[in-house]
Short mmCIF file of N, CA and C in Angstrom, two decimals:
data_model
loop_
_atom_site.label_atom_id
_atom_site.label_comp_id
_atom_site.label_asym_id
_atom_site.label_seq_id
_atom_site.Cartn_x
_atom_site.Cartn_y
_atom_site.Cartn_z
N MET A 1 39.02 19.56 5.75
CA MET A 1 37.61 19.19 5.86
C MET A 1 37.45 17.67 5.84
N ILE A 2 38.07 16.98 4.91
CA ILE A 2 37.96 15.53 4.80
C ILE A 2 38.44 14.85 6.08
N ALA A 3 39.49 15.40 6.69
CA ALA A 3 40.06 14.80 7.90
C ALA A 3 39.06 14.79 9.05
N SER A 4 38.06 15.67 9.03
CA SER A 4 37.10 15.73 10.12
C SER A 4 35.93 14.76 9.94
N ILE A 5 35.87 14.09 8.82
CA ILE A 5 34.82 13.10 8.60
C ILE A 5 35.19 11.83 9.36
N THR A 6 34.24 11.36 10.17
CA THR A 6 34.48 10.14 10.96
C THR A 6 33.58 9.01 10.45
N LEU A 7 33.94 7.79 10.79
CA LEU A 7 33.09 6.65 10.46
C LEU A 7 31.71 6.82 11.08
N TYR A 8 31.68 7.26 12.34
CA TYR A 8 30.41 7.48 13.02
C TYR A 8 29.55 8.48 12.23
N GLY A 9 30.14 9.56 11.76
CA GLY A 9 29.41 10.57 10.99
C GLY A 9 28.89 10.02 9.68
N VAL A 10 29.69 9.20 9.02
CA VAL A 10 29.25 8.58 7.76
C VAL A 10 28.09 7.63 8.02
N VAL A 11 28.21 6.80 9.06
CA VAL A 11 27.13 5.85 9.37
C VAL A 11 25.87 6.60 9.80
N LEU A 12 26.03 7.68 10.55
CA LEU A 12 24.87 8.50 10.93
C LEU A 12 24.18 9.04 9.68
N ALA A 13 24.95 9.54 8.73
CA ALA A 13 24.36 10.04 7.48
C ALA A 13 23.64 8.92 6.73
N VAL A 14 24.26 7.75 6.66
CA VAL A 14 23.62 6.60 6.00
C VAL A 14 22.32 6.24 6.71
N HIS A 15 22.34 6.26 8.04
CA HIS A 15 21.15 5.97 8.84
C HIS A 15 20.01 6.94 8.51
N ILE A 16 20.31 8.22 8.49
CA ILE A 16 19.30 9.24 8.19
C ILE A 16 18.80 9.11 6.76
N ILE A 17 19.71 8.90 5.82
CA ILE A 17 19.32 8.72 4.42
C ILE A 17 18.39 7.51 4.28
N ALA A 18 18.72 6.42 4.96
CA ALA A 18 17.90 5.21 4.89
C ALA A 18 16.50 5.46 5.46
N VAL A 19 16.40 6.25 6.52
CA VAL A 19 15.08 6.60 7.07
C VAL A 19 14.26 7.36 6.05
N VAL A 20 14.88 8.33 5.39
CA VAL A 20 14.18 9.11 4.37
C VAL A 20 13.73 8.20 3.22
N VAL A 21 14.62 7.33 2.76
CA VAL A 21 14.28 6.42 1.66
C VAL A 21 13.18 5.45 2.08
N ALA A 22 13.30 4.88 3.28
CA ALA A 22 12.33 3.88 3.74
C ALA A 22 10.94 4.46 3.92
N PHE A 23 10.85 5.64 4.49
CA PHE A 23 9.55 6.13 4.93
C PHE A 23 9.05 7.38 4.22
N GLY A 24 9.87 7.97 3.37
CA GLY A 24 9.46 9.21 2.71
C GLY A 24 8.19 9.09 1.90
N THR A 25 8.10 8.05 1.09
CA THR A 25 6.91 7.89 0.24
C THR A 25 5.65 7.69 1.07
N MET A 26 5.81 7.07 2.24
CA MET A 26 4.66 6.78 3.10
C MET A 26 3.89 8.05 3.45
N PHE A 27 4.60 9.16 3.58
CA PHE A 27 3.95 10.41 3.95
C PHE A 27 3.19 11.05 2.78
N ALA A 28 3.46 10.61 1.56
CA ALA A 28 2.74 11.11 0.40
C ALA A 28 1.44 10.33 0.16
N TYR A 29 1.39 9.09 0.62
CA TYR A 29 0.21 8.25 0.36
C TYR A 29 -1.11 8.90 0.78
N PRO A 30 -1.21 9.48 1.99
CA PRO A 30 -2.50 10.08 2.38
C PRO A 30 -2.92 11.25 1.48
N ALA A 31 -1.96 11.87 0.81
CA ALA A 31 -2.28 13.00 -0.06
C ALA A 31 -2.76 12.55 -1.44
N PHE A 32 -2.24 11.42 -1.94
CA PHE A 32 -2.63 11.08 -3.31
C PHE A 32 -3.49 9.82 -3.44
N ILE A 33 -3.41 8.86 -2.56
CA ILE A 33 -4.19 7.64 -2.76
C ILE A 33 -5.69 7.88 -2.58
N PRO A 34 -6.16 8.56 -1.52
CA PRO A 34 -7.60 8.83 -1.44
C PRO A 34 -8.09 9.70 -2.60
N TRP A 35 -7.27 10.64 -3.03
CA TRP A 35 -7.63 11.48 -4.18
C TRP A 35 -7.78 10.62 -5.43
N ALA A 36 -6.82 9.70 -5.65
CA ALA A 36 -6.90 8.81 -6.82
C ALA A 36 -8.12 7.91 -6.71
N ARG A 37 -8.42 7.42 -5.52
CA ARG A 37 -9.60 6.56 -5.31
C ARG A 37 -10.86 7.30 -5.73
N LYS A 38 -10.95 8.58 -5.38
CA LYS A 38 -12.14 9.37 -5.69
C LYS A 38 -12.20 9.80 -7.16
N ASN A 39 -11.08 10.23 -7.70
CA ASN A 39 -11.06 10.83 -9.04
C ASN A 39 -10.66 9.89 -10.16
N HIS A 40 -9.94 8.83 -9.84
CA HIS A 40 -9.46 7.88 -10.86
C HIS A 40 -9.56 6.45 -10.33
N PRO A 41 -10.75 5.99 -10.00
CA PRO A 41 -10.87 4.65 -9.41
C PRO A 41 -10.31 3.55 -10.31
N ASP A 42 -10.29 3.78 -11.61
CA ASP A 42 -9.75 2.79 -12.54
C ASP A 42 -8.24 2.59 -12.36
N ALA A 43 -7.59 3.52 -11.70
CA ALA A 43 -6.13 3.41 -11.48
C ALA A 43 -5.79 2.64 -10.22
N MET A 44 -6.76 2.31 -9.40
CA MET A 44 -6.48 1.72 -8.09
C MET A 44 -5.76 0.38 -8.14
N PRO A 45 -6.06 -0.52 -9.08
CA PRO A 45 -5.28 -1.76 -9.10
C PRO A 45 -3.77 -1.51 -9.23
N VAL A 46 -3.42 -0.60 -10.11
CA VAL A 46 -2.00 -0.29 -10.33
C VAL A 46 -1.41 0.44 -9.13
N ILE A 47 -2.16 1.34 -8.55
CA ILE A 47 -1.66 2.08 -7.39
C ILE A 47 -1.34 1.12 -6.24
N HIS A 48 -2.21 0.14 -6.01
CA HIS A 48 -1.95 -0.83 -4.94
C HIS A 48 -0.76 -1.73 -5.28
N GLU A 49 -0.62 -2.08 -6.55
CA GLU A 49 0.55 -2.86 -6.96
C GLU A 49 1.83 -2.05 -6.74
N VAL A 50 1.79 -0.77 -7.08
CA VAL A 50 2.96 0.10 -6.90
C VAL A 50 3.29 0.24 -5.41
N ALA A 51 2.28 0.43 -4.57
CA ALA A 51 2.52 0.54 -3.13
C ALA A 51 3.17 -0.74 -2.60
N GLY A 52 2.70 -1.88 -3.04
CA GLY A 52 3.31 -3.14 -2.63
C GLY A 52 4.74 -3.28 -3.12
N ARG A 53 4.96 -2.85 -4.35
CA ARG A 53 6.31 -2.91 -4.93
C ARG A 53 7.27 -1.98 -4.19
N ILE A 54 6.81 -0.78 -3.85
CA ILE A 54 7.65 0.15 -3.08
C ILE A 54 7.99 -0.47 -1.73
N GLY A 55 7.01 -1.09 -1.10
CA GLY A 55 7.26 -1.73 0.19
C GLY A 55 8.32 -2.81 0.09
N ARG A 56 8.20 -3.63 -0.93
CA ARG A 56 9.10 -4.78 -1.10
C ARG A 56 10.50 -4.37 -1.56
N LEU A 57 10.58 -3.44 -2.49
CA LEU A 57 11.86 -3.12 -3.13
C LEU A 57 12.55 -1.87 -2.60
N VAL A 58 11.82 -1.02 -1.88
CA VAL A 58 12.41 0.21 -1.35
C VAL A 58 12.36 0.23 0.18
N THR A 59 11.15 0.15 0.73
CA THR A 59 11.00 0.30 2.18
C THR A 59 11.71 -0.80 2.95
N SER A 60 11.46 -2.05 2.60
CA SER A 60 12.06 -3.15 3.37
C SER A 60 13.59 -3.14 3.33
N PRO A 61 14.22 -3.02 2.15
CA PRO A 61 15.69 -2.97 2.16
C PRO A 61 16.23 -1.75 2.90
N ALA A 62 15.57 -0.61 2.77
CA ALA A 62 16.03 0.59 3.48
C ALA A 62 15.87 0.42 4.99
N MET A 63 14.83 -0.28 5.42
CA MET A 63 14.66 -0.54 6.86
C MET A 63 15.80 -1.40 7.39
N LEU A 64 16.27 -2.33 6.58
CA LEU A 64 17.42 -3.14 6.99
C LEU A 64 18.65 -2.26 7.18
N VAL A 65 18.85 -1.31 6.28
CA VAL A 65 19.97 -0.37 6.42
C VAL A 65 19.79 0.49 7.68
N VAL A 66 18.55 0.94 7.93
CA VAL A 66 18.27 1.70 9.16
C VAL A 66 18.67 0.88 10.37
N LEU A 67 18.27 -0.39 10.39
CA LEU A 67 18.57 -1.27 11.53
C LEU A 67 20.07 -1.48 11.70
N LEU A 68 20.76 -1.81 10.62
CA LEU A 68 22.20 -2.08 10.71
C LEU A 68 22.99 -0.83 11.10
N ALA A 69 22.68 0.29 10.47
CA ALA A 69 23.38 1.53 10.80
C ALA A 69 23.06 1.96 12.23
N GLY A 70 21.80 1.81 12.62
CA GLY A 70 21.40 2.15 13.99
C GLY A 70 22.09 1.27 15.02
N ALA A 71 22.25 -0.01 14.70
CA ALA A 71 22.95 -0.92 15.61
C ALA A 71 24.40 -0.48 15.79
N TYR A 72 25.03 -0.11 14.70
CA TYR A 72 26.41 0.40 14.80
C TYR A 72 26.46 1.65 15.67
N LEU A 73 25.56 2.60 15.41
CA LEU A 73 25.56 3.85 16.16
C LEU A 73 25.30 3.62 17.64
N ALA A 74 24.33 2.76 17.97
CA ALA A 74 24.02 2.47 19.37
C ALA A 74 25.20 1.77 20.05
N SER A 75 25.84 0.87 19.33
CA SER A 75 27.00 0.17 19.90
C SER A 75 28.17 1.12 20.12
N ASP A 76 28.44 1.95 19.12
CA ASP A 76 29.56 2.89 19.22
C ASP A 76 29.36 3.87 20.38
N ALA A 77 28.11 4.27 20.59
CA ALA A 77 27.81 5.23 21.67
C ALA A 77 27.50 4.53 22.99
N ASP A 78 27.58 3.18 22.99
CA ASP A 78 27.23 2.39 24.17
C ASP A 78 25.88 2.85 24.73
N ALA A 79 24.88 2.90 23.83
CA ALA A 79 23.58 3.50 24.16
C ALA A 79 22.41 2.53 24.08
N TRP A 80 22.68 1.24 24.07
CA TRP A 80 21.59 0.26 23.92
C TRP A 80 20.54 0.37 25.02
N SER A 81 20.91 0.83 26.18
CA SER A 81 19.94 0.92 27.29
C SER A 81 19.19 2.25 27.29
N GLU A 82 19.52 3.12 26.36
CA GLU A 82 18.87 4.43 26.30
C GLU A 82 17.49 4.34 25.66
N THR A 83 16.55 5.10 26.20
CA THR A 83 15.18 5.14 25.66
C THR A 83 15.18 5.60 24.21
N TRP A 84 16.06 6.54 23.87
CA TRP A 84 16.09 7.06 22.50
C TRP A 84 16.60 6.03 21.50
N VAL A 85 17.12 4.91 21.97
CA VAL A 85 17.49 3.79 21.11
C VAL A 85 16.39 2.72 21.14
N SER A 86 15.93 2.36 22.34
CA SER A 86 14.99 1.25 22.46
C SER A 86 13.62 1.55 21.86
N VAL A 87 13.10 2.76 22.06
CA VAL A 87 11.78 3.10 21.51
C VAL A 87 11.79 3.06 19.98
N PRO A 88 12.74 3.74 19.32
CA PRO A 88 12.77 3.65 17.85
C PRO A 88 13.02 2.22 17.35
N LEU A 89 13.81 1.44 18.07
CA LEU A 89 14.05 0.05 17.66
C LEU A 89 12.76 -0.75 17.69
N VAL A 90 12.00 -0.62 18.76
CA VAL A 90 10.70 -1.32 18.85
C VAL A 90 9.78 -0.84 17.74
N ILE A 91 9.76 0.46 17.49
CA ILE A 91 8.92 0.99 16.41
C ILE A 91 9.34 0.42 15.06
N LEU A 92 10.64 0.34 14.81
CA LEU A 92 11.12 -0.22 13.55
C LEU A 92 10.68 -1.67 13.40
N ILE A 93 10.76 -2.44 14.47
CA ILE A 93 10.33 -3.85 14.42
C ILE A 93 8.82 -3.93 14.17
N VAL A 94 8.04 -3.10 14.83
CA VAL A 94 6.59 -3.09 14.63
C VAL A 94 6.25 -2.72 13.19
N ILE A 95 6.90 -1.70 12.66
CA ILE A 95 6.63 -1.28 11.28
C ILE A 95 7.04 -2.38 10.30
N GLY A 96 8.16 -3.01 10.55
CA GLY A 96 8.58 -4.13 9.68
C GLY A 96 7.57 -5.26 9.71
N ALA A 97 7.07 -5.59 10.90
CA ALA A 97 6.06 -6.64 11.01
C ALA A 97 4.77 -6.24 10.31
N LEU A 98 4.36 -4.99 10.47
CA LEU A 98 3.17 -4.52 9.77
C LEU A 98 3.35 -4.60 8.26
N GLY A 99 4.54 -4.27 7.79
CA GLY A 99 4.80 -4.33 6.35
C GLY A 99 4.60 -5.72 5.81
N GLY A 100 5.16 -6.71 6.47
CA GLY A 100 5.07 -8.09 5.98
C GLY A 100 3.76 -8.77 6.27
N MET A 101 3.17 -8.48 7.43
CA MET A 101 1.98 -9.21 7.85
C MET A 101 0.67 -8.49 7.57
N PHE A 102 0.72 -7.18 7.35
CA PHE A 102 -0.51 -6.42 7.13
C PHE A 102 -0.51 -5.72 5.77
N PHE A 103 0.47 -4.84 5.55
CA PHE A 103 0.43 -4.02 4.34
C PHE A 103 0.60 -4.85 3.06
N ALA A 104 1.60 -5.70 3.00
CA ALA A 104 1.85 -6.46 1.76
C ALA A 104 0.63 -7.30 1.35
N PRO A 105 0.09 -8.14 2.24
CA PRO A 105 -1.06 -8.94 1.80
C PRO A 105 -2.30 -8.10 1.51
N ASN A 106 -2.49 -7.03 2.25
CA ASN A 106 -3.69 -6.22 2.02
C ASN A 106 -3.58 -5.35 0.78
N GLU A 107 -2.38 -4.90 0.42
CA GLU A 107 -2.22 -4.18 -0.85
C GLU A 107 -2.51 -5.13 -2.01
N ARG A 108 -2.03 -6.38 -1.91
CA ARG A 108 -2.35 -7.38 -2.95
C ARG A 108 -3.85 -7.59 -3.04
N LYS A 109 -4.49 -7.74 -1.88
CA LYS A 109 -5.94 -7.96 -1.84
C LYS A 109 -6.69 -6.76 -2.41
N LEU A 110 -6.26 -5.56 -2.07
CA LEU A 110 -6.91 -4.36 -2.62
C LEU A 110 -6.78 -4.31 -4.13
N SER A 111 -5.61 -4.66 -4.65
CA SER A 111 -5.43 -4.68 -6.10
C SER A 111 -6.36 -5.71 -6.75
N GLU A 112 -6.45 -6.90 -6.14
CA GLU A 112 -7.33 -7.94 -6.66
C GLU A 112 -8.80 -7.51 -6.61
N LEU A 113 -9.22 -6.93 -5.49
CA LEU A 113 -10.61 -6.48 -5.36
C LEU A 113 -10.93 -5.38 -6.36
N ALA A 114 -10.02 -4.42 -6.50
CA ALA A 114 -10.25 -3.32 -7.45
C ALA A 114 -10.34 -3.85 -8.87
N THR A 115 -9.45 -4.77 -9.22
CA THR A 115 -9.48 -5.37 -10.57
C THR A 115 -10.81 -6.09 -10.79
N ARG A 116 -11.21 -6.88 -9.81
CA ARG A 116 -12.48 -7.63 -9.90
C ARG A 116 -13.67 -6.67 -10.02
N ASP A 117 -13.72 -5.68 -9.13
CA ASP A 117 -14.85 -4.75 -9.11
C ASP A 117 -14.96 -3.95 -10.40
N LEU A 118 -13.82 -3.47 -10.88
CA LEU A 118 -13.85 -2.65 -12.10
C LEU A 118 -14.25 -3.48 -13.31
N ALA A 119 -13.82 -4.73 -13.35
CA ALA A 119 -14.20 -5.62 -14.46
C ALA A 119 -15.68 -5.96 -14.41
N ALA A 120 -16.26 -5.96 -13.21
CA ALA A 120 -17.66 -6.35 -13.04
C ALA A 120 -18.63 -5.19 -13.20
N GLY A 121 -18.15 -4.02 -13.38
CA GLY A 121 -19.11 -2.93 -13.55
C GLY A 121 -18.56 -1.54 -13.34
N GLY A 122 -17.30 -1.45 -13.07
CA GLY A 122 -16.68 -0.13 -13.01
C GLY A 122 -16.81 0.61 -11.70
N LYS A 123 -17.41 -0.02 -10.67
CA LYS A 123 -17.56 0.65 -9.38
C LYS A 123 -16.89 -0.20 -8.30
N LEU A 124 -16.12 0.47 -7.44
CA LEU A 124 -15.44 -0.25 -6.36
C LEU A 124 -16.46 -0.64 -5.29
N SER A 125 -16.32 -1.84 -4.76
CA SER A 125 -17.31 -2.43 -3.86
C SER A 125 -17.15 -1.94 -2.42
N ALA A 126 -18.16 -2.24 -1.62
CA ALA A 126 -18.10 -1.95 -0.19
C ALA A 126 -16.99 -2.77 0.46
N GLU A 127 -16.76 -3.98 -0.02
CA GLU A 127 -15.66 -4.81 0.50
C GLU A 127 -14.32 -4.11 0.27
N TYR A 128 -14.15 -3.59 -0.94
CA TYR A 128 -12.92 -2.84 -1.25
C TYR A 128 -12.81 -1.63 -0.33
N ASP A 129 -13.89 -0.85 -0.23
CA ASP A 129 -13.86 0.38 0.58
C ASP A 129 -13.52 0.10 2.03
N ALA A 130 -14.05 -0.98 2.60
CA ALA A 130 -13.78 -1.31 4.00
C ALA A 130 -12.30 -1.64 4.20
N LEU A 131 -11.74 -2.45 3.30
CA LEU A 131 -10.32 -2.79 3.41
C LEU A 131 -9.46 -1.56 3.13
N PHE A 132 -9.85 -0.76 2.17
CA PHE A 132 -9.14 0.47 1.85
C PHE A 132 -9.05 1.37 3.09
N ALA A 133 -10.16 1.50 3.81
CA ALA A 133 -10.19 2.34 5.01
C ALA A 133 -9.27 1.78 6.09
N ARG A 134 -9.26 0.45 6.27
CA ARG A 134 -8.37 -0.16 7.28
C ARG A 134 -6.90 0.07 6.93
N VAL A 135 -6.56 -0.10 5.66
CA VAL A 135 -5.17 0.09 5.23
C VAL A 135 -4.77 1.56 5.35
N ALA A 136 -5.67 2.46 4.98
CA ALA A 136 -5.37 3.89 5.09
C ALA A 136 -5.16 4.29 6.55
N THR A 137 -6.00 3.79 7.44
CA THR A 137 -5.85 4.09 8.87
C THR A 137 -4.53 3.55 9.40
N ALA A 138 -4.21 2.32 9.05
CA ALA A 138 -2.93 1.72 9.48
C ALA A 138 -1.76 2.53 8.91
N GLY A 139 -1.90 3.04 7.71
CA GLY A 139 -0.85 3.86 7.11
C GLY A 139 -0.63 5.15 7.89
N LEU A 140 -1.72 5.78 8.32
CA LEU A 140 -1.59 7.00 9.11
C LEU A 140 -0.96 6.70 10.47
N VAL A 141 -1.35 5.60 11.09
CA VAL A 141 -0.75 5.21 12.37
C VAL A 141 0.75 4.96 12.17
N THR A 142 1.11 4.31 11.08
CA THR A 142 2.51 4.04 10.80
C THR A 142 3.30 5.33 10.61
N CYS A 143 2.71 6.29 9.91
CA CYS A 143 3.36 7.60 9.78
C CYS A 143 3.58 8.22 11.15
N GLY A 144 2.60 8.12 12.01
CA GLY A 144 2.74 8.64 13.36
C GLY A 144 3.86 7.96 14.12
N LEU A 145 3.97 6.64 13.96
CA LEU A 145 5.05 5.90 14.62
C LEU A 145 6.42 6.35 14.12
N VAL A 146 6.53 6.59 12.82
CA VAL A 146 7.81 7.08 12.27
C VAL A 146 8.16 8.43 12.90
N LEU A 147 7.17 9.30 13.04
CA LEU A 147 7.42 10.61 13.64
C LEU A 147 7.83 10.48 15.10
N VAL A 148 7.22 9.57 15.83
CA VAL A 148 7.61 9.34 17.22
C VAL A 148 9.05 8.84 17.29
N ALA A 149 9.41 7.91 16.41
CA ALA A 149 10.78 7.39 16.39
C ALA A 149 11.77 8.51 16.09
N ILE A 150 11.45 9.35 15.12
CA ILE A 150 12.34 10.47 14.78
C ILE A 150 12.47 11.43 15.97
N PHE A 151 11.37 11.70 16.65
CA PHE A 151 11.43 12.56 17.83
C PHE A 151 12.38 11.97 18.87
N PHE A 152 12.24 10.68 19.16
CA PHE A 152 13.11 10.07 20.17
C PHE A 152 14.58 10.10 19.75
N MET A 153 14.84 9.88 18.48
CA MET A 153 16.22 9.91 18.02
C MET A 153 16.80 11.32 18.06
N ALA A 154 15.99 12.32 17.75
CA ALA A 154 16.49 13.69 17.70
C ALA A 154 16.53 14.36 19.08
N ALA A 155 15.48 14.19 19.86
CA ALA A 155 15.38 14.88 21.15
C ALA A 155 16.08 14.12 22.28
N LYS A 156 16.21 12.81 22.10
CA LYS A 156 16.86 11.93 23.08
C LYS A 156 16.30 12.14 24.50
N PRO A 157 14.98 11.98 24.66
CA PRO A 157 14.39 12.21 26.00
C PRO A 157 14.81 11.11 26.98
#
């Protein structure tokens, strides 16, 4: 059994594991963050800090592993010109850019707004709600992009 394990197989497993680690929590956010916003608004500053921390310490490093392992796999298979490589690569770059340029600063801003609003009277403001809605929508779009990337990698159209 051990003799049948190849470097390609190990790197493929690492690639898949890194995708699960990088993006798994993202799919839980729509289930619990709006619920927490409605039922436990006092928890929102911490929830946004946690989301930012997960992005910085889990998602970003795992995305680097996805990229490096994927580069090895594409090179080994001489598949750089294949759509099933290029589409997920572009999606990974877009998601990485969104993480650094959109999600990270807006999660910080949401935490600051929630802290400010709760200290001023215990109710989250319209400013908070508007930004919350934009971040939630972007999160759903990002989940969709991850699913598209997985489809291209699995179905190889």
